[in-house]
Amino acid sequence: MTNLLSQRLKADTNKYHVSLDQLPVLRGLMHEQPEPRAYEQVIQCFYHCFRAWQGVFAQAEREYSIPAFAKIELHLTALEAEVAQFNSPFEAACTPPLPQLTTLEDYLGYSYVLSGSHLGARVILKALQRSSLAANYRFDFYLSQSAWPLTVSTWPAWKAELDSLNDAGEIHPRVVIAAAIRCFKDLTHWFQHASSRSSVIHYI
């Protein structure tokens, strides 16, 4: 069994990560011809979720000494610019579940998930740019994520900094892992239920 926190995070969150990625509404982004309304629904879901989460993360950043490498970037400016172009109404069937951040470790768990999502954004962006949606959408959110310094080559350094905190005994690893799992669960719940009143295309 590995002692590296980053490896434990990957192993212990894997099934929750897969569950999120396999949601039909998100999997549809990788379809050869995604439906415009389905794409807009995904972006609107991210926007309303992250807008609700922004204040929670900002409060945690005031209360705890968040390491610079772990600061969460939600790309709300890009999301706002993109949502402003949409004509589809958004009526969520629920409100986003708010992160419960009572420790530095809680923040780090959410940071692991949200920071790591920058890597997947590059794959999604390439698929979208090859699709028919490229004629009408700029993909502001995925462009902003893809431009972030976190890449396949810099992600190991991010994980190494987290591992260093753990190795120095400055954090409780189980709390970080539990928070990362909660983050995946929160996002999965939100995307499953927020669109239940909308005519999102579900790909098979």
JSON list of C-alpha atoms in Angstrom, two decimals:
[
{"chain": "A", "resi": 1, "resn": "MET", "atom": "CA", "xyz": [0.00, 0.00, 0.00]},
{"chain": "A", "resi": 2, "resn": "THR", "atom": "CA", "xyz": [1.43, 3.36, -1.01]},
{"chain": "A", "resi": 3, "resn": "ASN", "atom": "CA", "xyz": [2.08, 6.12, 1.50]},
{"chain": "A", "resi": 4, "resn": "LEU", "atom": "CA", "xyz": [1.89, 8.88, -1.09]},
{"chain": "A", "resi": 5, "resn": "LEU", "atom": "CA", "xyz": [-1.29, 10.85, -0.52]},
{"chain": "A", "resi": 6, "resn": "SER", "atom": "CA", "xyz": [-1.66, 11.69, -4.21]},
{"chain": "A", "resi": 7, "resn": "GLN", "atom": "CA", "xyz": [-1.65, 8.00, -5.13]},
{"chain": "A", "resi": 8, "resn": "ARG", "atom": "CA", "xyz": [-4.12, 7.17, -2.37]},
{"chain": "A", "resi": 9, "resn": "LEU", "atom": "CA", "xyz": [-6.36, 9.98, -3.63]},
{"chain": "A", "resi": 10, "resn": "LYS", "atom": "CA", "xyz": [-6.33, 8.60, -7.15]},
{"chain": "A", "resi": 11, "resn": "ALA", "atom": "CA", "xyz": [-7.11, 5.08, -5.98]},
{"chain": "A", "resi": 12, "resn": "ASP", "atom": "CA", "xyz": [-9.76, 5.95, -3.41]},
{"chain": "A", "resi": 13, "resn": "THR", "atom": "CA", "xyz": [-11.64, 8.46, -5.60]},
{"chain": "A", "resi": 14, "resn": "ASN", "atom": "CA", "xyz": [-11.46, 6.47, -8.83]},
{"chain": "A", "resi": 15, "resn": "LYS", "atom": "CA", "xyz": [-14.95, 4.97, -8.75]},
{"chain": "A", "resi": 16, "resn": "TYR", "atom": "CA", "xyz": [-16.49, 8.36, -7.93]},
{"chain": "A", "resi": 17, "resn": "HIS", "atom": "CA", "xyz": [-14.50, 10.00, -10.73]},
{"chain": "A", "resi": 18, "resn": "VAL", "atom": "CA", "xyz": [-15.71, 7.36, -13.17]},
{"chain": "A", "resi": 19, "resn": "SER", "atom": "CA", "xyz": [-19.32, 7.80, -12.02]},
{"chain": "A", "resi": 20, "resn": "LEU", "atom": "CA", "xyz": [-19.13, 11.53, -12.75]},
{"chain": "A", "resi": 21, "resn": "ASP", "atom": "CA", "xyz": [-17.47, 11.09, -16.14]},
{"chain": "A", "resi": 22, "resn": "GLN", "atom": "CA", "xyz": [-20.03, 8.48, -17.16]},
{"chain": "A", "resi": 23, "resn": "LEU", "atom": "CA", "xyz": [-23.06, 10.72, -16.64]},
{"chain": "A", "resi": 24, "resn": "PRO", "atom": "CA", "xyz": [-24.82, 10.84, -20.03]},
{"chain": "A", "resi": 25, "resn": "VAL", "atom": "CA", "xyz": [-24.96, 14.63, -20.10]},
{"chain": "A", "resi": 26, "resn": "LEU", "atom": "CA", "xyz": [-21.17, 14.90, -19.66]},
{"chain": "A", "resi": 27, "resn": "ARG", "atom": "CA", "xyz": [-20.32, 11.91, -21.83]},
{"chain": "A", "resi": 28, "resn": "GLY", "atom": "CA", "xyz": [-22.30, 13.57, -24.61]},
{"chain": "A", "resi": 29, "resn": "LEU", "atom": "CA", "xyz": [-19.61, 16.24, -24.96]},
{"chain": "A", "resi": 30, "resn": "MET", "atom": "CA", "xyz": [-17.35, 13.61, -26.47]},
{"chain": "A", "resi": 31, "resn": "HIS", "atom": "CA", "xyz": [-19.99, 12.58, -29.00]},
{"chain": "A", "resi": 32, "resn": "GLU", "atom": "CA", "xyz": [-19.13, 13.23, -32.64]},
{"chain": "A", "resi": 33, "resn": "GLN", "atom": "CA", "xyz": [-22.10, 15.60, -33.00]},
{"chain": "A", "resi": 34, "resn": "PRO", "atom": "CA", "xyz": [-23.13, 16.98, -29.60]},
{"chain": "A", "resi": 35, "resn": "GLU", "atom": "CA", "xyz": [-26.53, 18.67, -29.44]},
{"chain": "A", "resi": 36, "resn": "PRO", "atom": "CA", "xyz": [-26.28, 22.46, -28.88]},
{"chain": "A", "resi": 37, "resn": "ARG", "atom": "CA", "xyz": [-28.86, 22.37, -26.10]},
{"chain": "A", "resi": 38, "resn": "ALA", "atom": "CA", "xyz": [-27.00, 19.57, -24.32]},
{"chain": "A", "resi": 39, "resn": "TYR", "atom": "CA", "xyz": [-23.75, 21.56, -24.50]},
{"chain": "A", "resi": 40, "resn": "GLU", "atom": "CA", "xyz": [-25.46, 24.67, -23.15]},
{"chain": "A", "resi": 41, "resn": "GLN", "atom": "CA", "xyz": [-26.95, 22.65, -20.31]},
{"chain": "A", "resi": 42, "resn": "VAL", "atom": "CA", "xyz": [-23.52, 21.43, -19.22]},
{"chain": "A", "resi": 43, "resn": "ILE", "atom": "CA", "xyz": [-22.06, 24.93, -19.22]},
{"chain": "A", "resi": 44, "resn": "GLN", "atom": "CA", "xyz": [-25.08, 26.34, -17.36]},
{"chain": "A", "resi": 45, "resn": "CYS", "atom": "CA", "xyz": [-24.77, 23.59, -14.76]},
{"chain": "A", "resi": 46, "resn": "PHE", "atom": "CA", "xyz": [-21.10, 24.42, -14.20]},
{"chain": "A", "resi": 47, "resn": "TYR", "atom": "CA", "xyz": [-21.91, 28.12, -14.01]},
{"chain": "A", "resi": 48, "resn": "HIS", "atom": "CA", "xyz": [-24.67, 27.83, -11.41]},
{"chain": "A", "resi": 49, "resn": "CYS", "atom": "CA", "xyz": [-22.72, 25.32, -9.34]},
{"chain": "A", "resi": 50, "resn": "PHE", "atom": "CA", "xyz": [-19.45, 27.24, -9.33]},
{"chain": "A", "resi": 51, "resn": "ARG", "atom": "CA", "xyz": [-21.18, 30.57, -8.71]},
{"chain": "A", "resi": 52, "resn": "ALA", "atom": "CA", "xyz": [-22.67, 29.03, -5.56]},
{"chain": "A", "resi": 53, "resn": "TRP", "atom": "CA", "xyz": [-19.34, 27.49, -4.55]},
{"chain": "A", "resi": 54, "resn": "GLN", "atom": "CA", "xyz": [-17.22, 30.60, -5.09]},
{"chain": "A", "resi": 55, "resn": "GLY", "atom": "CA", "xyz": [-18.15, 32.22, -1.78]},
{"chain": "A", "resi": 56, "resn": "VAL", "atom": "CA", "xyz": [-17.51, 29.01, 0.16]},
{"chain": "A", "resi": 57, "resn": "PHE", "atom": "CA", "xyz": [-13.99, 28.71, -1.24]},
{"chain": "A", "resi": 58, "resn": "ALA", "atom": "CA", "xyz": [-13.31, 32.43, -0.71]},
{"chain": "A", "resi": 59, "resn": "GLN", "atom": "CA", "xyz": [-14.32, 32.11, 2.94]},
{"chain": "A", "resi": 60, "resn": "ALA", "atom": "CA", "xyz": [-12.03, 29.11, 3.40]},
{"chain": "A", "resi": 61, "resn": "GLU", "atom": "CA", "xyz": [-9.16, 31.04, 1.81]},
{"chain": "A", "resi": 62, "resn": "ARG", "atom": "CA", "xyz": [-9.66, 33.77, 4.42]},
{"chain": "A", "resi": 63, "resn": "GLU", "atom": "CA", "xyz": [-9.79, 31.32, 7.30]},
{"chain": "A", "resi": 64, "resn": "TYR", "atom": "CA", "xyz": [-7.02, 28.86, 6.43]},
{"chain": "A", "resi": 65, "resn": "SER", "atom": "CA", "xyz": [-3.48, 29.18, 5.13]},
{"chain": "A", "resi": 66, "resn": "ILE", "atom": "CA", "xyz": [-4.08, 27.77, 1.67]},
{"chain": "A", "resi": 67, "resn": "PRO", "atom": "CA", "xyz": [-0.83, 26.92, -0.13]},
{"chain": "A", "resi": 68, "resn": "ALA", "atom": "CA", "xyz": [-0.45, 28.86, -3.37]},
{"chain": "A", "resi": 69, "resn": "PHE", "atom": "CA", "xyz": [-0.34, 25.71, -5.50]},
{"chain": "A", "resi": 70, "resn": "ALA", "atom": "CA", "xyz": [-3.75, 24.59, -4.20]},
{"chain": "A", "resi": 71, "resn": "LYS", "atom": "CA", "xyz": [-5.76, 27.79, -4.75]},
{"chain": "A", "resi": 72, "resn": "ILE", "atom": "CA", "xyz": [-8.94, 26.84, -6.60]},
{"chain": "A", "resi": 73, "resn": "GLU", "atom": "CA", "xyz": [-9.76, 28.54, -9.91]},
{"chain": "A", "resi": 74, "resn": "LEU", "atom": "CA", "xyz": [-13.38, 28.17, -11.04]},
{"chain": "A", "resi": 75, "resn": "HIS", "atom": "CA", "xyz": [-13.13, 30.19, -14.29]},
{"chain": "A", "resi": 76, "resn": "LEU", "atom": "CA", "xyz": [-16.34, 32.04, -13.49]},
{"chain": "A", "resi": 77, "resn": "THR", "atom": "CA", "xyz": [-15.51, 34.96, -15.79]},
{"chain": "A", "resi": 78, "resn": "ALA", "atom": "CA", "xyz": [-15.35, 32.58, -18.75]},
{"chain": "A", "resi": 79, "resn": "LEU", "atom": "CA", "xyz": [-18.53, 30.82, -17.66]},
{"chain": "A", "resi": 80, "resn": "GLU", "atom": "CA", "xyz": [-20.40, 34.13, -17.31]},
{"chain": "A", "resi": 81, "resn": "ALA", "atom": "CA", "xyz": [-19.28, 35.24, -20.77]},
{"chain": "A", "resi": 82, "resn": "GLU", "atom": "CA", "xyz": [-20.39, 31.97, -22.29]},
{"chain": "A", "resi": 83, "resn": "VAL", "atom": "CA", "xyz": [-23.76, 31.71, -20.53]},
{"chain": "A", "resi": 84, "resn": "ALA", "atom": "CA", "xyz": [-24.57, 35.26, -21.65]},
{"chain": "A", "resi": 85, "resn": "GLN", "atom": "CA", "xyz": [-24.57, 34.01, -25.26]},
{"chain": "A", "resi": 86, "resn": "PHE", "atom": "CA", "xyz": [-27.12, 31.25, -24.65]},
{"chain": "A", "resi": 87, "resn": "ASN", "atom": "CA", "xyz": [-30.81, 31.44, -25.44]},
{"chain": "A", "resi": 88, "resn": "SER", "atom": "CA", "xyz": [-31.85, 28.25, -23.62]},
{"chain": "A", "resi": 89, "resn": "PRO", "atom": "CA", "xyz": [-33.57, 28.86, -20.27]},
{"chain": "A", "resi": 90, "resn": "PHE", "atom": "CA", "xyz": [-32.08, 27.12, -17.26]},
{"chain": "A", "resi": 91, "resn": "GLU", "atom": "CA", "xyz": [-34.44, 25.81, -14.58]},
{"chain": "A", "resi": 92, "resn": "ALA", "atom": "CA", "xyz": [-32.69, 23.60, -12.08]},
{"chain": "A", "resi": 93, "resn": "ALA", "atom": "CA", "xyz": [-34.66, 20.97, -10.22]},
{"chain": "A", "resi": 94, "resn": "CYS", "atom": "CA", "xyz": [-32.50, 21.55, -7.14]},
{"chain": "A", "resi": 95, "resn": "THR", "atom": "CA", "xyz": [-29.84, 23.86, -5.76]},
{"chain": "A", "resi": 96, "resn": "PRO", "atom": "CA", "xyz": [-26.13, 22.98, -5.87]},
{"chain": "A", "resi": 97, "resn": "PRO", "atom": "CA", "xyz": [-24.91, 21.10, -2.78]},
{"chain": "A", "resi": 98, "resn": "LEU", "atom": "CA", "xyz": [-22.52, 23.45, -1.00]},
{"chain": "A", "resi": 99, "resn": "PRO", "atom": "CA", "xyz": [-19.06, 22.21, 0.02]},
{"chain": "A", "resi": 100, "resn": "GLN", "atom": "CA", "xyz": [-18.61, 21.76, 3.77]},
{"chain": "A", "resi": 101, "resn": "LEU", "atom": "CA", "xyz": [-15.15, 23.20, 4.35]},
{"chain": "A", "resi": 102, "resn": "THR", "atom": "CA", "xyz": [-14.26, 23.23, 8.04]},
{"chain": "A", "resi": 103, "resn": "THR", "atom": "CA", "xyz": [-10.55, 22.45, 7.72]},
{"chain": "A", "resi": 104, "resn": "LEU", "atom": "CA", "xyz": [-7.62, 23.06, 5.40]},
{"chain": "A", "resi": 105, "resn": "GLU", "atom": "CA", "xyz": [-7.85, 19.39, 4.45]},
{"chain": "A", "resi": 106, "resn": "ASP", "atom": "CA", "xyz": [-11.42, 19.84, 3.22]},
{"chain": "A", "resi": 107, "resn": "TYR", "atom": "CA", "xyz": [-10.26, 22.60, 0.90]},
{"chain": "A", "resi": 108, "resn": "LEU", "atom": "CA", "xyz": [-7.35, 20.51, -0.35]},
{"chain": "A", "resi": 109, "resn": "GLY", "atom": "CA", "xyz": [-9.68, 17.62, -1.19]},
{"chain": "A", "resi": 110, "resn": "TYR", "atom": "CA", "xyz": [-11.86, 19.84, -3.36]},
{"chain": "A", "resi": 111, "resn": "SER", "atom": "CA", "xyz": [-8.75, 21.42, -4.85]},
{"chain": "A", "resi": 112, "resn": "TYR", "atom": "CA", "xyz": [-7.44, 18.00, -5.89]},
{"chain": "A", "resi": 113, "resn": "VAL", "atom": "CA", "xyz": [-10.61, 17.34, -7.89]},
{"chain": "A", "resi": 114, "resn": "LEU", "atom": "CA", "xyz": [-11.10, 20.80, -9.38]},
{"chain": "A", "resi": 115, "resn": "SER", "atom": "CA", "xyz": [-7.42, 21.38, -10.16]},
{"chain": "A", "resi": 116, "resn": "GLY", "atom": "CA", "xyz": [-7.14, 17.98, -11.79]},
{"chain": "A", "resi": 117, "resn": "SER", "atom": "CA", "xyz": [-10.13, 18.76, -14.00]},
{"chain": "A", "resi": 118, "resn": "HIS", "atom": "CA", "xyz": [-7.94, 21.13, -16.00]},
{"chain": "A", "resi": 119, "resn": "LEU", "atom": "CA", "xyz": [-6.27, 18.10, -17.57]},
{"chain": "A", "resi": 120, "resn": "GLY", "atom": "CA", "xyz": [-9.56, 16.62, -18.77]},
{"chain": "A", "resi": 121, "resn": "ALA", "atom": "CA", "xyz": [-10.65, 19.99, -20.10]},
{"chain": "A", "resi": 122, "resn": "ARG", "atom": "CA", "xyz": [-8.00, 19.84, -22.81]},
{"chain": "A", "resi": 123, "resn": "VAL", "atom": "CA", "xyz": [-9.35, 16.52, -24.08]},
{"chain": "A", "resi": 124, "resn": "ILE", "atom": "CA", "xyz": [-12.92, 17.82, -24.07]},
{"chain": "A", "resi": 125, "resn": "LEU", "atom": "CA", "xyz": [-11.92, 21.04, -25.83]},
{"chain": "A", "resi": 126, "resn": "LYS", "atom": "CA", "xyz": [-10.24, 19.17, -28.68]},
{"chain": "A", "resi": 127, "resn": "ALA", "atom": "CA", "xyz": [-13.35, 17.04, -29.16]},
{"chain": "A", "resi": 128, "resn": "LEU", "atom": "CA", "xyz": [-15.62, 20.10, -29.16]},
{"chain": "A", "resi": 129, "resn": "GLN", "atom": "CA", "xyz": [-13.42, 21.97, -31.62]},
{"chain": "A", "resi": 130, "resn": "ARG", "atom": "CA", "xyz": [-13.71, 19.05, -34.04]},
{"chain": "A", "resi": 131, "resn": "SER", "atom": "CA", "xyz": [-17.50, 18.94, -33.70]},
{"chain": "A", "resi": 132, "resn": "SER", "atom": "CA", "xyz": [-20.23, 20.86, -35.49]},
{"chain": "A", "resi": 133, "resn": "LEU", "atom": "CA", "xyz": [-20.63, 23.06, -32.39]},
{"chain": "A", "resi": 134, "resn": "ALA", "atom": "CA", "xyz": [-17.45, 24.91, -33.32]},
{"chain": "A", "resi": 135, "resn": "ALA", "atom": "CA", "xyz": [-19.36, 26.94, -35.90]},
{"chain": "A", "resi": 136, "resn": "ASN", "atom": "CA", "xyz": [-21.46, 28.64, -33.20]},
{"chain": "A", "resi": 137, "resn": "TYR", "atom": "CA", "xyz": [-19.64, 28.40, -29.87]},
{"chain": "A", "resi": 138, "resn": "ARG", "atom": "CA", "xyz": [-16.33, 29.75, -28.57]},
{"chain": "A", "resi": 139, "resn": "PHE", "atom": "CA", "xyz": [-16.05, 27.21, -25.72]},
{"chain": "A", "resi": 140, "resn": "ASP", "atom": "CA", "xyz": [-14.93, 29.96, -23.32]},
{"chain": "A", "resi": 141, "resn": "PHE", "atom": "CA", "xyz": [-15.00, 27.75, -20.22]},
{"chain": "A", "resi": 142, "resn": "TYR", "atom": "CA", "xyz": [-12.93, 24.92, -21.68]},
{"chain": "A", "resi": 143, "resn": "LEU", "atom": "CA", "xyz": [-10.57, 27.37, -23.35]},
{"chain": "A", "resi": 144, "resn": "SER", "atom": "CA", "xyz": [-9.99, 29.11, -20.02]},
{"chain": "A", "resi": 145, "resn": "GLN", "atom": "CA", "xyz": [-9.41, 25.81, -18.25]},
{"chain": "A", "resi": 146, "resn": "SER", "atom": "CA", "xyz": [-7.04, 24.62, -20.98]},
{"chain": "A", "resi": 147, "resn": "ALA", "atom": "CA", "xyz": [-5.00, 27.83, -20.76]},
{"chain": "A", "resi": 148, "resn": "TRP", "atom": "CA", "xyz": [-4.40, 27.32, -17.04]},
{"chain": "A", "resi": 149, "resn": "PRO", "atom": "CA", "xyz": [-0.78, 26.41, -16.12]},
{"chain": "A", "resi": 150, "resn": "LEU", "atom": "CA", "xyz": [-1.80, 22.96, -14.86]},
{"chain": "A", "resi": 151, "resn": "THR", "atom": "CA", "xyz": [-0.95, 20.48, -17.60]},
{"chain": "A", "resi": 152, "resn": "VAL", "atom": "CA", "xyz": [-0.02, 16.83, -17.89]},
{"chain": "A", "resi": 153, "resn": "SER", "atom": "CA", "xyz": [3.62, 17.87, -17.38]},
{"chain": "A", "resi": 154, "resn": "THR", "atom": "CA", "xyz": [2.99, 20.15, -14.36]},
{"chain": "A", "resi": 155, "resn": "TRP", "atom": "CA", "xyz": [0.37, 18.00, -12.58]},
{"chain": "A", "resi": 156, "resn": "PRO", "atom": "CA", "xyz": [3.09, 15.76, -11.02]},
{"chain": "A", "resi": 157, "resn": "ALA", "atom": "CA", "xyz": [4.61, 18.86, -9.37]},
{"chain": "A", "resi": 158, "resn": "TRP", "atom": "CA", "xyz": [1.17, 19.81, -7.98]},
{"chain": "A", "resi": 159, "resn": "LYS", "atom": "CA", "xyz": [0.79, 16.33, -6.50]},
{"chain": "A", "resi": 160, "resn": "ALA", "atom": "CA", "xyz": [4.35, 16.41, -5.14]},
{"chain": "A", "resi": 161, "resn": "GLU", "atom": "CA", "xyz": [3.55, 19.59, -3.18]},
{"chain": "A", "resi": 162, "resn": "LEU", "atom": "CA", "xyz": [0.50, 17.93, -1.68]},
{"chain": "A", "resi": 163, "resn": "ASP", "atom": "CA", "xyz": [2.56, 14.86, -0.82]},
{"chain": "A", "resi": 164, "resn": "SER", "atom": "CA", "xyz": [5.16, 17.08, 0.85]},
{"chain": "A", "resi": 165, "resn": "LEU", "atom": "CA", "xyz": [2.51, 18.61, 3.11]},
{"chain": "A", "resi": 166, "resn": "ASN", "atom": "CA", "xyz": [1.40, 15.14, 4.09]},
{"chain": "A", "resi": 167, "resn": "ASP", "atom": "CA", "xyz": [4.92, 13.83, 4.61]},
{"chain": "A", "resi": 168, "resn": "ALA", "atom": "CA", "xyz": [5.64, 16.78, 6.90]},
{"chain": "A", "resi": 169, "resn": "GLY", "atom": "CA", "xyz": [2.66, 15.82, 9.04]},
{"chain": "A", "resi": 170, "resn": "GLU", "atom": "CA", "xyz": [0.91, 19.12, 8.35]},
{"chain": "A", "resi": 171, "resn": "ILE", "atom": "CA", "xyz": [-2.37, 17.57, 7.17]},
{"chain": "A", "resi": 172, "resn": "HIS", "atom": "CA", "xyz": [-4.57, 14.57, 7.91]},
{"chain": "A", "resi": 173, "resn": "PRO", "atom": "CA", "xyz": [-4.70, 12.46, 4.73]},
{"chain": "A", "resi": 174, "resn": "ARG", "atom": "CA", "xyz": [-7.99, 10.72, 5.48]},
{"chain": "A", "resi": 175, "resn": "VAL", "atom": "CA", "xyz": [-9.77, 14.07, 5.72]},
{"chain": "A", "resi": 176, "resn": "VAL", "atom": "CA", "xyz": [-8.34, 15.17, 2.36]},
{"chain": "A", "resi": 177, "resn": "ILE", "atom": "CA", "xyz": [-9.47, 11.92, 0.72]},
{"chain": "A", "resi": 178, "resn": "ALA", "atom": "CA", "xyz": [-12.95, 12.15, 2.26]},
{"chain": "A", "resi": 179, "resn": "ALA", "atom": "CA", "xyz": [-13.32, 15.73, 0.97]},
{"chain": "A", "resi": 180, "resn": "ALA", "atom": "CA", "xyz": [-12.23, 14.74, -2.54]},
{"chain": "A", "resi": 181, "resn": "ILE", "atom": "CA", "xyz": [-14.83, 11.98, -2.56]},
{"chain": "A", "resi": 182, "resn": "ARG", "atom": "CA", "xyz": [-17.46, 14.49, -1.40]},
{"chain": "A", "resi": 183, "resn": "CYS", "atom": "CA", "xyz": [-16.51, 16.81, -4.24]},
{"chain": "A", "resi": 184, "resn": "PHE", "atom": "CA", "xyz": [-17.03, 14.09, -6.84]},
{"chain": "A", "resi": 185, "resn": "LYS", "atom": "CA", "xyz": [-20.32, 13.12, -5.18]},
{"chain": "A", "resi": 186, "resn": "ASP", "atom": "CA", "xyz": [-21.50, 16.74, -5.03]},
{"chain": "A", "resi": 187, "resn": "LEU", "atom": "CA", "xyz": [-20.81, 17.27, -8.73]},
{"chain": "A", "resi": 188, "resn": "THR", "atom": "CA", "xyz": [-22.43, 13.97, -9.68]},
{"chain": "A", "resi": 189, "resn": "HIS", "atom": "CA", "xyz": [-25.56, 14.76, -7.66]},
{"chain": "A", "resi": 190, "resn": "TRP", "atom": "CA", "xyz": [-25.78, 18.24, -9.16]},
{"chain": "A", "resi": 191, "resn": "PHE", "atom": "CA", "xyz": [-25.42, 17.13, -12.78]},
{"chain": "A", "resi": 192, "resn": "GLN", "atom": "CA", "xyz": [-27.83, 14.24, -12.25]},
{"chain": "A", "resi": 193, "resn": "HIS", "atom": "CA", "xyz": [-30.59, 16.36, -10.77]},
{"chain": "A", "resi": 194, "resn": "ALA", "atom": "CA", "xyz": [-30.10, 19.93, -12.02]},
{"chain": "A", "resi": 195, "resn": "SER", "atom": "CA", "xyz": [-31.08, 18.98, -15.54]},
{"chain": "A", "resi": 196, "resn": "SER", "atom": "CA", "xyz": [-34.06, 16.78, -14.66]},
{"chain": "A", "resi": 197, "resn": "ARG", "atom": "CA", "xyz": [-36.51, 19.51, -15.74]},
{"chain": "A", "resi": 198, "resn": "SER", "atom": "CA", "xyz": [-34.70, 20.20, -18.99]},
{"chain": "A", "resi": 199, "resn": "SER", "atom": "CA", "xyz": [-34.72, 18.43, -22.34]},
{"chain": "A", "resi": 200, "resn": "VAL", "atom": "CA", "xyz": [-31.07, 17.42, -22.25]},
{"chain": "A", "resi": 201, "resn": "ILE", "atom": "CA", "xyz": [-30.08, 14.89, -24.88]},
{"chain": "A", "resi": 202, "resn": "HIS", "atom": "CA", "xyz": [-29.02, 11.61, -23.23]},
{"chain": "A", "resi": 203, "resn": "TYR", "atom": "CA", "xyz": [-26.59, 9.71, -25.45]},
{"chain": "A", "resi": 204, "resn": "ILE", "atom": "CA", "xyz": [-26.45, 5.97, -25.37]}
]
